[in-house]
Coordinates of C-alpha atoms in Angstrom, one line a residue:
M1 CA -18.9 5.5 -14.0
S2 CA -17.0 2.7 -13.2
F3 CA -13.2 2.2 -13.5
E4 CA -13.5 -1.5 -13.5
P5 CA -11.7 -2.4 -17.2
T6 CA -8.9 -0.4 -16.0
R7 CA -8.8 -2.1 -12.5
R8 CA -9.0 -5.4 -13.7
D9 CA -6.0 -4.5 -16.1
W10 CA -4.1 -3.2 -13.7
L11 CA -4.4 -6.4 -11.7
R12 CA -4.0 -8.9 -14.4
T13 CA -1.0 -7.3 -15.6
A14 CA 0.0 -7.0 -11.9
G15 CA -0.2 -10.8 -11.8
A16 CA 1.7 -11.7 -14.8
L17 CA 4.4 -9.2 -14.3
T18 CA 5.0 -9.6 -10.6
G19 CA 5.0 -13.4 -10.3
G20 CA 6.2 -14.0 -13.7
L21 CA 8.1 -11.4 -15.4
A22 CA 9.4 -9.1 -12.6
W23 CA 10.8 -11.6 -10.0
E24 CA 12.0 -13.9 -13.1
A25 CA 13.9 -10.8 -14.5
Q26 CA 15.1 -9.9 -10.7
S27 CA 16.1 -13.8 -10.5
Q28 CA 17.9 -14.3 -13.5
A29 CA 19.9 -11.1 -13.6
P30 CA 23.5 -10.7 -11.6
A31 CA 23.4 -9.0 -8.5
N32 CA 22.8 -5.4 -8.9
A33 CA 21.8 -5.7 -12.4
S34 CA 18.3 -4.1 -13.3
R35 CA 15.6 -3.6 -16.2
A36 CA 13.8 -1.2 -14.8
V37 CA 12.8 1.9 -16.9
L38 CA 12.5 3.8 -13.9
Q39 CA 13.8 3.7 -10.3
P40 CA 12.3 4.8 -7.0
F41 CA 14.4 6.5 -4.4
D42 CA 14.6 3.3 -2.5
Y43 CA 13.8 5.4 0.7
R44 CA 16.8 8.0 0.2
G45 CA 16.2 11.4 -0.1
V46 CA 12.7 11.9 0.4
R47 CA 11.1 13.5 3.0
L48 CA 7.5 14.0 4.1
R49 CA 6.2 17.5 5.1
K50 CA 3.7 18.6 7.7
S51 CA 0.5 16.7 6.5
R52 CA -2.0 14.0 7.9
W53 CA 0.2 11.4 6.5
L54 CA 3.5 12.5 8.4
D55 CA 1.1 12.7 11.4
Q56 CA 0.2 9.3 10.6
Y57 CA 3.7 7.9 10.0
Q58 CA 5.1 9.9 13.0
S59 CA 2.4 8.4 15.2
G60 CA 3.2 4.5 14.0
R61 CA 6.9 5.4 14.5
D62 CA 6.5 6.4 18.0
Y63 CA 4.2 3.2 18.7
Y64 CA 6.7 0.8 17.4
L65 CA 9.9 2.8 19.4
S66 CA 7.8 2.2 22.5
V67 CA 7.4 -1.4 22.5
S68 CA 9.7 -3.0 24.9
N69 CA 12.3 -5.2 23.4
D70 CA 12.1 -7.8 26.5
D71 CA 8.5 -8.2 25.6
I72 CA 9.0 -9.1 21.5
L73 CA 11.9 -11.2 22.6
Q74 CA 10.5 -13.1 25.6
G75 CA 8.9 -15.9 23.6
W76 CA 12.3 -16.9 21.9
R77 CA 14.3 -16.5 25.1
A78 CA 12.1 -18.9 27.1
A79 CA 12.2 -21.5 24.5
A80 CA 16.1 -21.5 24.3
R81 CA 16.2 -21.4 27.9
L82 CA 18.1 -17.9 28.4
P83 CA 17.1 -15.3 30.9
A84 CA 13.5 -14.0 29.5
P85 CA 12.2 -10.8 31.2
G86 CA 9.4 -9.0 29.9
K87 CA 6.3 -10.7 28.9
P88 CA 4.6 -11.9 25.8
L89 CA 3.0 -9.5 23.4
G90 CA -0.3 -11.5 23.2
G91 CA -2.7 -12.0 20.7
W92 CA -1.3 -13.7 17.2
C93 CA 2.5 -13.1 19.0
A94 CA 1.5 -15.4 22.4
R95 CA 4.1 -17.9 21.6
N96 CA 6.7 -15.6 20.3
S97 CA 6.6 -12.6 18.0
D98 CA 7.8 -14.6 14.6
T99 CA 4.1 -13.3 12.6
V100 CA 5.5 -9.9 13.0
F101 CA 9.4 -9.7 13.7
G102 CA 10.8 -9.6 10.1
Q103 CA 8.1 -7.2 9.1
W104 CA 9.5 -4.8 12.2
L105 CA 13.1 -5.2 11.3
S106 CA 12.2 -4.3 8.0
G107 CA 10.1 -1.2 8.5
M108 CA 12.5 0.3 11.3
A109 CA 15.6 -0.2 8.7
R110 CA 13.4 1.9 6.0
M111 CA 12.3 4.5 8.4
Y112 CA 16.2 4.7 9.3
C113 CA 17.0 5.0 5.5
A114 CA 13.9 7.3 4.8
A115 CA 14.3 9.3 7.8
G116 CA 17.7 9.1 9.4
D117 CA 16.1 7.7 12.5
T118 CA 19.0 6.2 14.4
P119 CA 16.9 5.2 17.4
L120 CA 14.9 2.9 15.0
R121 CA 17.9 1.2 13.8
D122 CA 19.5 1.0 17.1
K123 CA 16.4 -0.6 18.4
S124 CA 16.2 -3.2 15.2
A125 CA 19.9 -3.8 15.7
E126 CA 19.5 -4.5 19.2
L127 CA 16.5 -7.0 18.3
L128 CA 18.6 -8.8 16.1
A129 CA 21.5 -9.4 17.9
E130 CA 19.2 -10.7 20.5
W131 CA 17.1 -12.9 18.6
A132 CA 20.1 -14.6 17.3
K133 CA 21.2 -16.1 20.4
T134 CA 18.1 -18.3 20.5
I135 CA 18.8 -19.5 16.9
K136 CA 20.1 -23.2 17.4
P137 CA 23.5 -24.4 16.7
D138 CA 22.2 -25.8 13.4
G139 CA 20.1 -22.6 12.3
N140 CA 16.8 -23.7 13.3
C141 CA 15.1 -20.5 14.4
I142 CA 11.7 -22.0 15.1
M143 CA 9.5 -20.7 12.3
D144 CA 7.4 -21.8 10.1
L145 CA 7.5 -20.7 6.3
Y146 CA 4.6 -18.0 6.8
A147 CA 6.9 -16.3 9.5
Y148 CA 10.3 -16.8 7.7
E149 CA 9.3 -15.2 4.4
K150 CA 9.0 -12.0 6.7
L151 CA 12.2 -12.6 8.6
V152 CA 14.1 -12.8 5.0
C153 CA 12.7 -9.5 4.0
G154 CA 13.5 -8.3 7.4
L155 CA 17.3 -9.4 7.3
V156 CA 17.7 -8.1 3.5
D157 CA 16.4 -4.8 4.7
Q158 CA 18.6 -4.7 7.8
Q159 CA 21.6 -5.0 5.5
Q160 CA 20.6 -2.8 2.8
Y161 CA 18.8 0.0 4.4
A162 CA 20.5 -0.2 8.0
G163 CA 23.8 -1.1 7.2
N164 CA 23.6 -4.0 9.6
N165 CA 26.2 -6.3 8.7
A166 CA 25.4 -9.1 11.1
A167 CA 22.1 -9.7 9.0
I168 CA 23.4 -11.4 6.1
P169 CA 25.4 -14.1 8.0
L170 CA 21.9 -15.0 10.1
L171 CA 20.1 -15.2 6.9
E172 CA 22.6 -17.8 5.6
K173 CA 22.7 -20.0 8.7
T174 CA 19.3 -20.1 9.4
L175 CA 18.4 -20.6 5.2
D176 CA 20.8 -24.0 5.6
W177 CA 18.4 -25.0 8.3
V178 CA 15.4 -24.1 6.2
M179 CA 16.4 -25.6 3.0
R180 CA 16.9 -28.6 5.1
T181 CA 13.2 -28.6 6.9
Y182 CA 10.9 -27.1 4.9
S183 CA 8.4 -29.2 2.5
R184 CA 8.5 -28.0 -1.0
E185 CA 5.1 -28.8 -1.6
R186 CA 3.1 -26.5 -3.4
V187 CA -0.6 -26.5 -3.0
P188 CA -2.5 -24.5 -5.8
G189 CA -5.1 -22.1 -4.6
S190 CA -8.7 -23.3 -4.7
V191 CA -12.2 -23.1 -3.3
E192 CA -11.5 -26.8 -1.5
L193 CA -8.3 -25.2 0.1
L194 CA -9.2 -21.6 1.0
N195 CA -6.4 -21.6 3.5
G196 CA -4.0 -23.5 1.6
K197 CA -1.2 -25.9 2.9
P198 CA 1.3 -24.7 3.8
A199 CA 0.2 -21.5 4.4
E200 CA 1.0 -18.6 1.5
W201 CA 3.8 -20.6 0.3
Y202 CA 3.9 -18.6 -2.8
T203 CA 5.1 -15.4 -1.1
L204 CA 8.6 -17.2 -0.3
P205 CA 10.4 -16.1 -3.6
E206 CA 9.9 -12.4 -3.8
N207 CA 12.2 -11.5 -0.7
L208 CA 14.9 -14.5 -1.4
Y209 CA 15.5 -13.1 -5.1
R210 CA 16.1 -9.7 -3.3
A211 CA 18.8 -11.6 -1.1
Y212 CA 20.2 -13.2 -4.1
R213 CA 20.4 -9.6 -5.6
L214 CA 22.1 -8.5 -2.8
T215 CA 24.5 -11.1 -2.1
G216 CA 25.0 -12.9 -5.4
D217 CA 24.6 -16.4 -3.8
P218 CA 23.2 -18.9 -6.2
K219 CA 21.4 -21.1 -3.5
M220 CA 19.0 -18.2 -3.0
K221 CA 17.8 -18.1 -6.3
A222 CA 17.8 -21.7 -6.4
F223 CA 15.4 -22.3 -3.5
A224 CA 13.3 -19.1 -4.4
D225 CA 12.8 -21.0 -7.7
T226 CA 11.2 -24.1 -5.9
Y227 CA 8.4 -21.8 -4.3
R228 CA 7.4 -20.0 -8.0
Y229 CA 3.8 -20.5 -8.4
E230 CA 4.1 -21.8 -12.0
A231 CA 0.7 -23.2 -12.4
F232 CA -0.7 -19.7 -11.7
W233 CA 1.9 -17.6 -13.3
R234 CA 2.0 -19.0 -16.6
K235 CA -1.6 -18.8 -17.2
F236 CA -0.9 -15.4 -18.3
A237 CA 1.8 -16.5 -21.0
A238 CA -1.0 -17.1 -23.9
T239 CA -3.8 -14.4 -22.5
S240 CA -4.2 -11.3 -20.3
A241 CA -7.5 -13.0 -19.0
P242 CA -7.3 -16.6 -18.4
P243 CA -11.0 -17.9 -17.3
D244 CA -10.2 -19.1 -13.8
A245 CA -7.7 -16.6 -12.5
N246 CA -10.0 -13.3 -11.9
A247 CA -9.3 -10.1 -10.1
Q248 CA -11.1 -7.2 -9.0
C249 CA -11.4 -4.0 -6.8
Y250 CA -13.8 -1.7 -4.8
A251 CA -13.9 1.8 -5.6
T252 CA -11.1 2.4 -2.7
G253 CA -8.3 0.2 -4.5
G254 CA -8.9 -2.4 -2.1
Y255 CA -9.7 -6.1 -3.0
G256 CA -12.0 -8.6 -1.7
P257 CA -14.2 -9.9 -0.2
M258 CA -12.1 -10.6 2.9
E259 CA -8.6 -11.8 1.4
R260 CA -10.4 -13.7 -1.3
L261 CA -10.4 -13.0 -5.1
V262 CA -13.7 -13.5 -6.8
A263 CA -15.1 -14.8 -10.2
P264 CA -16.5 -11.6 -12.1
N265 CA -20.0 -13.1 -11.7
G266 CA -21.7 -10.1 -9.6
T267 CA -20.2 -12.1 -6.2
L268 CA -18.1 -8.8 -5.5
G269 CA -21.1 -6.9 -5.3
R270 CA -23.5 -9.3 -3.7
S271 CA -20.9 -9.5 -0.7
L272 CA -21.4 -6.2 0.2
E273 CA -24.8 -7.5 1.4
A274 CA -23.5 -9.4 4.2
R275 CA -19.4 -9.4 4.7
N276 CA -18.0 -6.9 7.1
A277 CA -14.6 -8.0 6.4
T278 CA -14.5 -6.4 2.9
F279 CA -10.7 -5.5 2.4
E280 CA -7.6 -6.5 4.7
A281 CA -6.6 -2.8 4.5
V282 CA -3.2 -2.8 5.8
C283 CA -1.5 -6.0 4.2
G284 CA -3.6 -5.5 1.1
S285 CA -2.1 -2.0 0.8
W286 CA 1.2 -3.4 1.2
A287 CA 0.7 -5.8 -1.3
G288 CA -0.8 -3.2 -3.8
F289 CA 2.0 -0.7 -3.0
K290 CA 4.7 -3.3 -4.2
L291 CA 2.5 -4.4 -7.0
S292 CA 2.2 -0.8 -8.5
R293 CA 5.8 0.0 -8.2
Y294 CA 7.2 -2.9 -9.7
L295 CA 4.8 -2.3 -12.7
M296 CA 5.7 1.4 -12.6
A297 CA 9.2 0.8 -12.6
F298 CA 9.2 -2.1 -15.5
T299 CA 6.9 -0.2 -17.7
G300 CA 7.3 3.1 -17.1
E301 CA 3.7 3.8 -17.2
A302 CA 2.1 6.3 -15.2
R303 CA -1.4 4.7 -14.8
Y304 CA -0.2 1.9 -12.3
G305 CA 0.1 5.2 -9.9
D306 CA -3.8 5.3 -10.1
W307 CA -4.0 2.1 -7.9
A308 CA -1.1 3.1 -5.3
E309 CA -2.9 6.1 -4.9
R310 CA -6.5 5.1 -4.3
L311 CA -4.5 2.7 -1.6
F312 CA -2.8 5.5 -0.1
Y313 CA -6.0 7.5 0.8
N314 CA -8.8 4.9 1.3
G315 CA -6.8 1.8 2.3
V316 CA -3.6 2.0 4.6
G317 CA -4.0 6.1 4.7
A318 CA -7.8 5.5 6.0
A319 CA -6.6 2.8 8.6
L320 CA -7.2 3.6 12.4
P321 CA -3.7 4.3 13.9
I322 CA -1.9 1.2 15.9
T323 CA -2.3 2.0 19.6
T324 CA -1.7 0.8 23.2
G325 CA -1.4 -3.0 23.5
G326 CA -0.9 -3.9 20.0
K327 CA -4.7 -3.0 18.9
H328 CA -5.0 -2.4 15.2
F329 CA -6.7 -2.0 11.9
Y330 CA -7.6 -5.2 10.0
Y331 CA -10.5 -5.3 7.5
A332 CA -12.3 -2.5 6.2
D333 CA -15.9 -2.4 6.2
Y334 CA -17.9 -1.4 3.1
R335 CA -21.2 -3.1 3.4
V336 CA -24.1 -1.2 1.6
G337 CA -26.3 -1.4 4.8
G338 CA -23.3 0.8 6.5
G339 CA -20.1 0.3 8.1
M340 CA -18.2 1.3 11.1
K341 CA -14.2 1.5 11.7
V342 CA -12.8 -1.1 14.5
Y343 CA -9.9 -2.8 15.8
K344 CA -9.5 -6.4 15.0
V345 CA -10.3 -8.5 18.3
S346 CA -7.0 -10.2 18.4
R347 CA -3.8 -8.1 18.7
Y348 CA -0.4 -8.6 16.8
S349 CA -1.6 -9.9 13.7
C350 CA 0.0 -9.8 10.3
C351 CA -1.4 -6.2 9.9
S352 CA 0.5 -5.0 12.9
G353 CA 3.4 -6.1 10.8
S354 CA 2.6 -4.4 7.5
Y355 CA 1.5 -1.3 8.9
I356 CA 5.2 -0.4 9.7
Q357 CA 6.4 -1.4 6.2
N358 CA 3.5 0.9 4.7
L359 CA 4.4 3.8 6.6
A360 CA 8.0 3.6 5.7
D361 CA 6.8 3.1 2.2
Y362 CA 4.8 6.5 1.8
H363 CA 8.5 7.5 1.1
N364 CA 8.9 5.5 -1.5
L365 CA 5.6 6.0 -3.5
I366 CA 5.8 9.7 -4.2
Y367 CA 8.8 10.2 -7.0
Y368 CA 10.5 8.1 -9.2
K369 CA 13.5 9.0 -11.9
D370 CA 15.5 8.0 -14.7
A371 CA 18.7 9.4 -16.3
S372 CA 16.9 12.2 -17.8
G373 CA 14.2 13.3 -15.4
L374 CA 12.2 13.4 -12.2
Y375 CA 8.7 11.9 -12.0
V376 CA 6.0 13.2 -9.6
N377 CA 3.6 10.1 -8.8
L378 CA 1.8 11.2 -6.0
Y379 CA 0.9 14.6 -4.7
V380 CA 1.9 14.4 -1.2
P381 CA 3.5 17.2 0.9
S382 CA 7.2 16.2 0.6
E383 CA 10.6 17.0 -0.6
V384 CA 13.0 15.2 -2.4
A385 CA 17.0 15.3 -3.5
W386 CA 17.9 14.4 -6.7
Q387 CA 21.2 14.3 -8.4
S388 CA 20.2 15.6 -11.9
P389 CA 22.4 15.5 -15.2
G390 CA 23.5 19.1 -14.4
G391 CA 23.8 18.7 -10.6
E392 CA 22.1 18.4 -7.4
I393 CA 18.3 19.3 -7.2
K394 CA 16.1 19.9 -4.4
A395 CA 12.3 19.8 -4.9
V396 CA 9.8 20.9 -2.5
L397 CA 6.1 19.8 -2.9
E398 CA 3.3 21.9 -1.3
T399 CA -0.1 21.1 -1.7
A400 CA -3.4 20.2 0.2
Y401 CA -4.5 17.7 -2.7
P402 CA -6.5 15.9 -2.5
E403 CA -9.0 18.3 -0.5
T404 CA -7.7 20.6 -3.5
G405 CA -6.6 19.8 -6.9
T406 CA -3.6 21.9 -7.2
A407 CA 0.2 21.1 -6.3
T408 CA 3.5 23.2 -6.5
L409 CA 6.5 21.9 -7.1
R410 CA 9.5 24.5 -6.5
L411 CA 12.9 24.0 -7.2
D412 CA 16.3 24.8 -5.7
M413 CA 19.8 24.2 -7.3
Q414 CA 23.4 25.7 -7.3
Q415 CA 23.3 26.1 -11.1
P416 CA 20.9 25.9 -14.1
S417 CA 20.3 22.2 -15.2
Q418 CA 18.4 20.7 -18.3
F419 CA 16.1 18.2 -17.4
A420 CA 12.5 16.7 -17.7
L421 CA 9.9 17.2 -15.1
R422 CA 7.0 14.2 -15.4
F423 CA 3.8 14.5 -13.4
R424 CA 1.3 11.6 -13.1
I425 CA -2.4 13.0 -14.8
P426 CA -4.7 10.4 -12.9
G427 CA -6.9 8.7 -15.4
W428 CA -10.1 9.5 -13.7
T429 CA -9.5 13.4 -14.4
R430 CA -10.0 15.8 -17.3
D431 CA -8.4 18.7 -18.5
A432 CA -5.3 18.7 -16.2
S433 CA -3.1 21.7 -16.7
L434 CA 0.7 22.9 -15.9
T435 CA 2.0 26.5 -15.6
V436 CA 5.8 27.1 -15.0
N437 CA 6.1 30.1 -13.3
G438 CA 2.8 31.2 -13.8
A439 CA 2.8 30.5 -18.0
E440 CA 1.0 27.6 -19.2
A441 CA 3.2 25.1 -20.2
A442 CA 1.3 21.7 -20.7
A443 CA -1.9 19.9 -20.7
G444 CA -2.2 16.5 -19.0
K445 CA -3.3 13.4 -20.8
P446 CA -5.4 11.2 -18.5
G447 CA -3.4 8.0 -17.3
A448 CA -0.1 9.3 -19.0
W449 CA 3.1 11.3 -17.6
A450 CA 2.7 15.4 -18.4
E451 CA 6.2 16.2 -19.4
I452 CA 8.3 19.4 -19.3
N453 CA 11.4 19.5 -20.3
R454 CA 13.3 22.7 -20.4
T455 CA 17.0 24.5 -18.6
W456 CA 15.4 25.1 -14.9
R457 CA 16.9 27.7 -12.8
A458 CA 16.3 28.2 -8.9
G459 CA 13.3 29.4 -7.7
D460 CA 11.4 28.2 -10.8
Q461 CA 8.3 26.3 -10.0
V462 CA 5.5 24.3 -11.5
E463 CA 1.9 24.4 -10.6
I464 CA -0.3 21.4 -11.5
C465 CA -4.0 21.9 -11.8
I466 CA -6.1 18.3 -11.3
P467 CA -9.5 18.7 -11.6
L468 CA -11.0 16.6 -8.5
T469 CA -14.4 15.3 -10.4
L470 CA -17.0 13.9 -8.4
R471 CA -18.6 11.0 -9.7
M472 CA -20.3 7.6 -9.1
E473 CA -18.2 4.1 -9.6
R474 CA -20.3 1.0 -9.8
V475 CA -18.7 -2.1 -7.3
D476 CA -19.7 -4.6 -10.6
K477 CA -20.9 -5.0 -13.8
Q478 CA -23.9 -6.7 -12.6
H479 CA -24.5 -4.2 -9.9
P480 CA -24.8 -0.9 -11.9
R481 CA -26.7 0.6 -9.7
R482 CA -24.5 -0.2 -6.5
V483 CA -22.6 2.7 -6.6
A484 CA -19.7 4.5 -4.4
V485 CA -19.6 8.2 -4.6
V486 CA -15.8 9.4 -5.3
R487 CA -14.0 13.0 -5.7
G488 CA -10.6 12.6 -7.2
P489 CA -8.9 9.4 -5.7
V490 CA -11.0 9.8 -2.6
V491 CA -13.9 7.7 -1.5
L492 CA -16.5 9.8 0.0
V493 CA -18.9 8.3 2.8
L494 CA -22.1 9.3 4.0
D495 CA -22.8 10.3 7.7
D496 CA -24.9 7.2 9.1
W497 CA -25.2 8.4 12.8
V498 CA -27.4 11.4 11.8
F499 CA -31.1 10.3 12.9
E500 CA -33.1 11.2 9.6
T501 CA -34.4 9.9 6.7
I502 CA -31.3 8.2 4.5
P503 CA -31.8 10.6 1.6
R504 CA -32.3 10.1 -1.9
L505 CA -29.1 10.4 -3.9
P506 CA -28.6 12.4 -7.3
E507 CA -28.6 10.6 -10.5
P508 CA -24.9 10.3 -11.8
G509 CA -25.5 12.7 -14.3
N510 CA -26.6 15.2 -11.3
L511 CA -24.0 14.5 -8.8
E512 CA -21.8 17.9 -9.8
K513 CA -25.1 19.9 -8.8
E514 CA -26.8 18.4 -5.9
L515 CA -23.6 17.7 -4.1
V516 CA -21.7 21.1 -2.7
A517 CA -18.8 22.1 -1.1
D518 CA -19.4 22.3 2.8
N519 CA -17.0 24.6 5.1
S520 CA -14.7 22.0 6.0
P521 CA -12.3 20.9 3.4
G522 CA -13.1 17.6 1.3
V523 CA -16.8 17.7 3.1
F524 CA -19.9 17.9 0.8
R525 CA -23.6 18.2 1.9
L526 CA -26.6 17.3 -0.5
A527 CA -28.6 20.0 -2.1
P528 CA -31.8 18.3 -3.5
P529 CA -33.7 20.4 -6.2
G530 CA -36.8 20.6 -3.7
G531 CA -34.5 22.3 -1.1
A532 CA -34.9 19.5 1.7
K533 CA -32.3 20.0 4.3
I534 CA -30.4 17.2 5.2
Q535 CA -27.6 17.1 7.9
A536 CA -25.7 13.8 6.8
K537 CA -22.7 14.7 5.0
F538 CA -20.3 13.2 2.4
R539 CA -17.0 13.0 4.0
P540 CA -13.3 11.7 2.9
F541 CA -13.1 7.7 4.1
Y542 CA -9.9 8.6 5.8
S543 CA -11.5 11.2 8.1
I544 CA -13.6 8.7 9.8
G545 CA -12.7 7.5 13.1
E546 CA -13.3 4.6 15.2
V547 CA -17.0 3.2 15.6
T548 CA -18.6 5.9 13.8
P549 CA -21.2 4.6 11.4
Y550 CA -21.0 5.5 7.9
R551 CA -22.6 4.2 4.3
M552 CA -19.9 3.9 1.6
Y553 CA -21.9 2.0 -1.0
H554 CA -25.4 2.7 -2.0
D555 CA -28.2 1.0 -3.9
L556 CA -29.9 3.9 -6.0
D557 CA -32.9 2.2 -6.6
S558 CA -33.6 1.6 -2.5
L559 CA -33.4 5.2 -1.5
P560 CA -34.8 7.3 0.4
I561 CA -35.0 4.6 3.4
P562 CA -37.5 6.3 6.0
V563 CA -36.7 6.3 9.7
W564 CA -40.0 5.4 10.4

């Protein structure tokens, strides 16, 4: 009923690899070297096709393109005593835009790389050139460590994905100032120091190691090593489960409550009684996407894609869109008493920065490759161009997943080519199967890759069937009857705006019989044995809009709840 053992394994291994092995392998290897087993397409050669996810991507892209450059730059220009037209963005960016600037440079560069989006490339290049004029001669960029970590990411991505040759010289100039200025103090996370000072210093190494890999400059590696969180990561050297380093997720793949990791003593389940700030959906998805990609690349194991899939549909994929004036989604609300999606009160927080990076990352999660084959990780309408051992291949993935459990991959090529196609079989499914041109080809083992290795020809197509099981997943061991209803990778929520008794839910073993498909795709209605008519329906969490009441977690022993 619960996927708790697997999710803890994910996060424990994620901690060990990402903080210890993955970053360490990157930092100790020479530039352009790699120990990866699989490779993502690195935003190249993948395009989204018509779907709600393309619509979400396009809406976000259009918003970021529309934000005035003068408004973004106003605070820095004013501080540098330069002409400063425009007005401050407000919210977290009231003084200047350093909270999001690096993330926006990053997201625009990645979107350009993925979609050939020259307007975004040109906008980011202009922003970088104008911002550079505000840097003091000694390299002082007027940023604290929190903002600078994001800037490093943006500068690396401007060079790597947008071909902006001005980016690395700016990184080198500002890094010299940063290395002279920033404190090397590393305050371990603790209950007493929930906010940590200096803030989130442990995130700095990742992008500095990326900069070292791009440039080969040893000072970047040396400075990154300064901020390695040895006190935390080395706990995993002897065991995958150190007693004071625990992690957990909800059914959505999100972790919390709020932005915390709590002890496995029932706190996670209890938090659903009071906290509306359940999961930092946008920044948390960005972290999860990166962790799952690192883990999959370094291990080659399909199971890490399950986490990325959960976050794709229930995390950032279920977020409200960024809109006029920097209104954006921050916390998702999973409370057992009912929740709503609302915009964050303050504007332009960190999640307005990671939102554009998430949308760009959609292109970098669907497919992987190695020397012998192509891997399909997420079943999202898309296409990919791949250089196979026998020549260039174009693959088109057509599907209505996760509303339906089938997907078809169609191949186009100039000449026959032998290679392997591998499809991720989610750990929660059973009896997955594949056909090639209508003939049975392979069965899928949950949590692994289903492989078909043969000589392929133009027009060949593979259909994969992934049964979308309906099930209940408990929030933690201490609350076995506090559950969410899940179908495939998608969390379903119950309408909470209908004026009727909150219904009794089926027992877990009866869920498939008493929850029946409605006329709308992915929507289900309750059909209890007694024949009672219930108006409230279960819907995909991603389909819920702003301020629409819903119930995600349910206490089975407390239902039904009468209206009077």
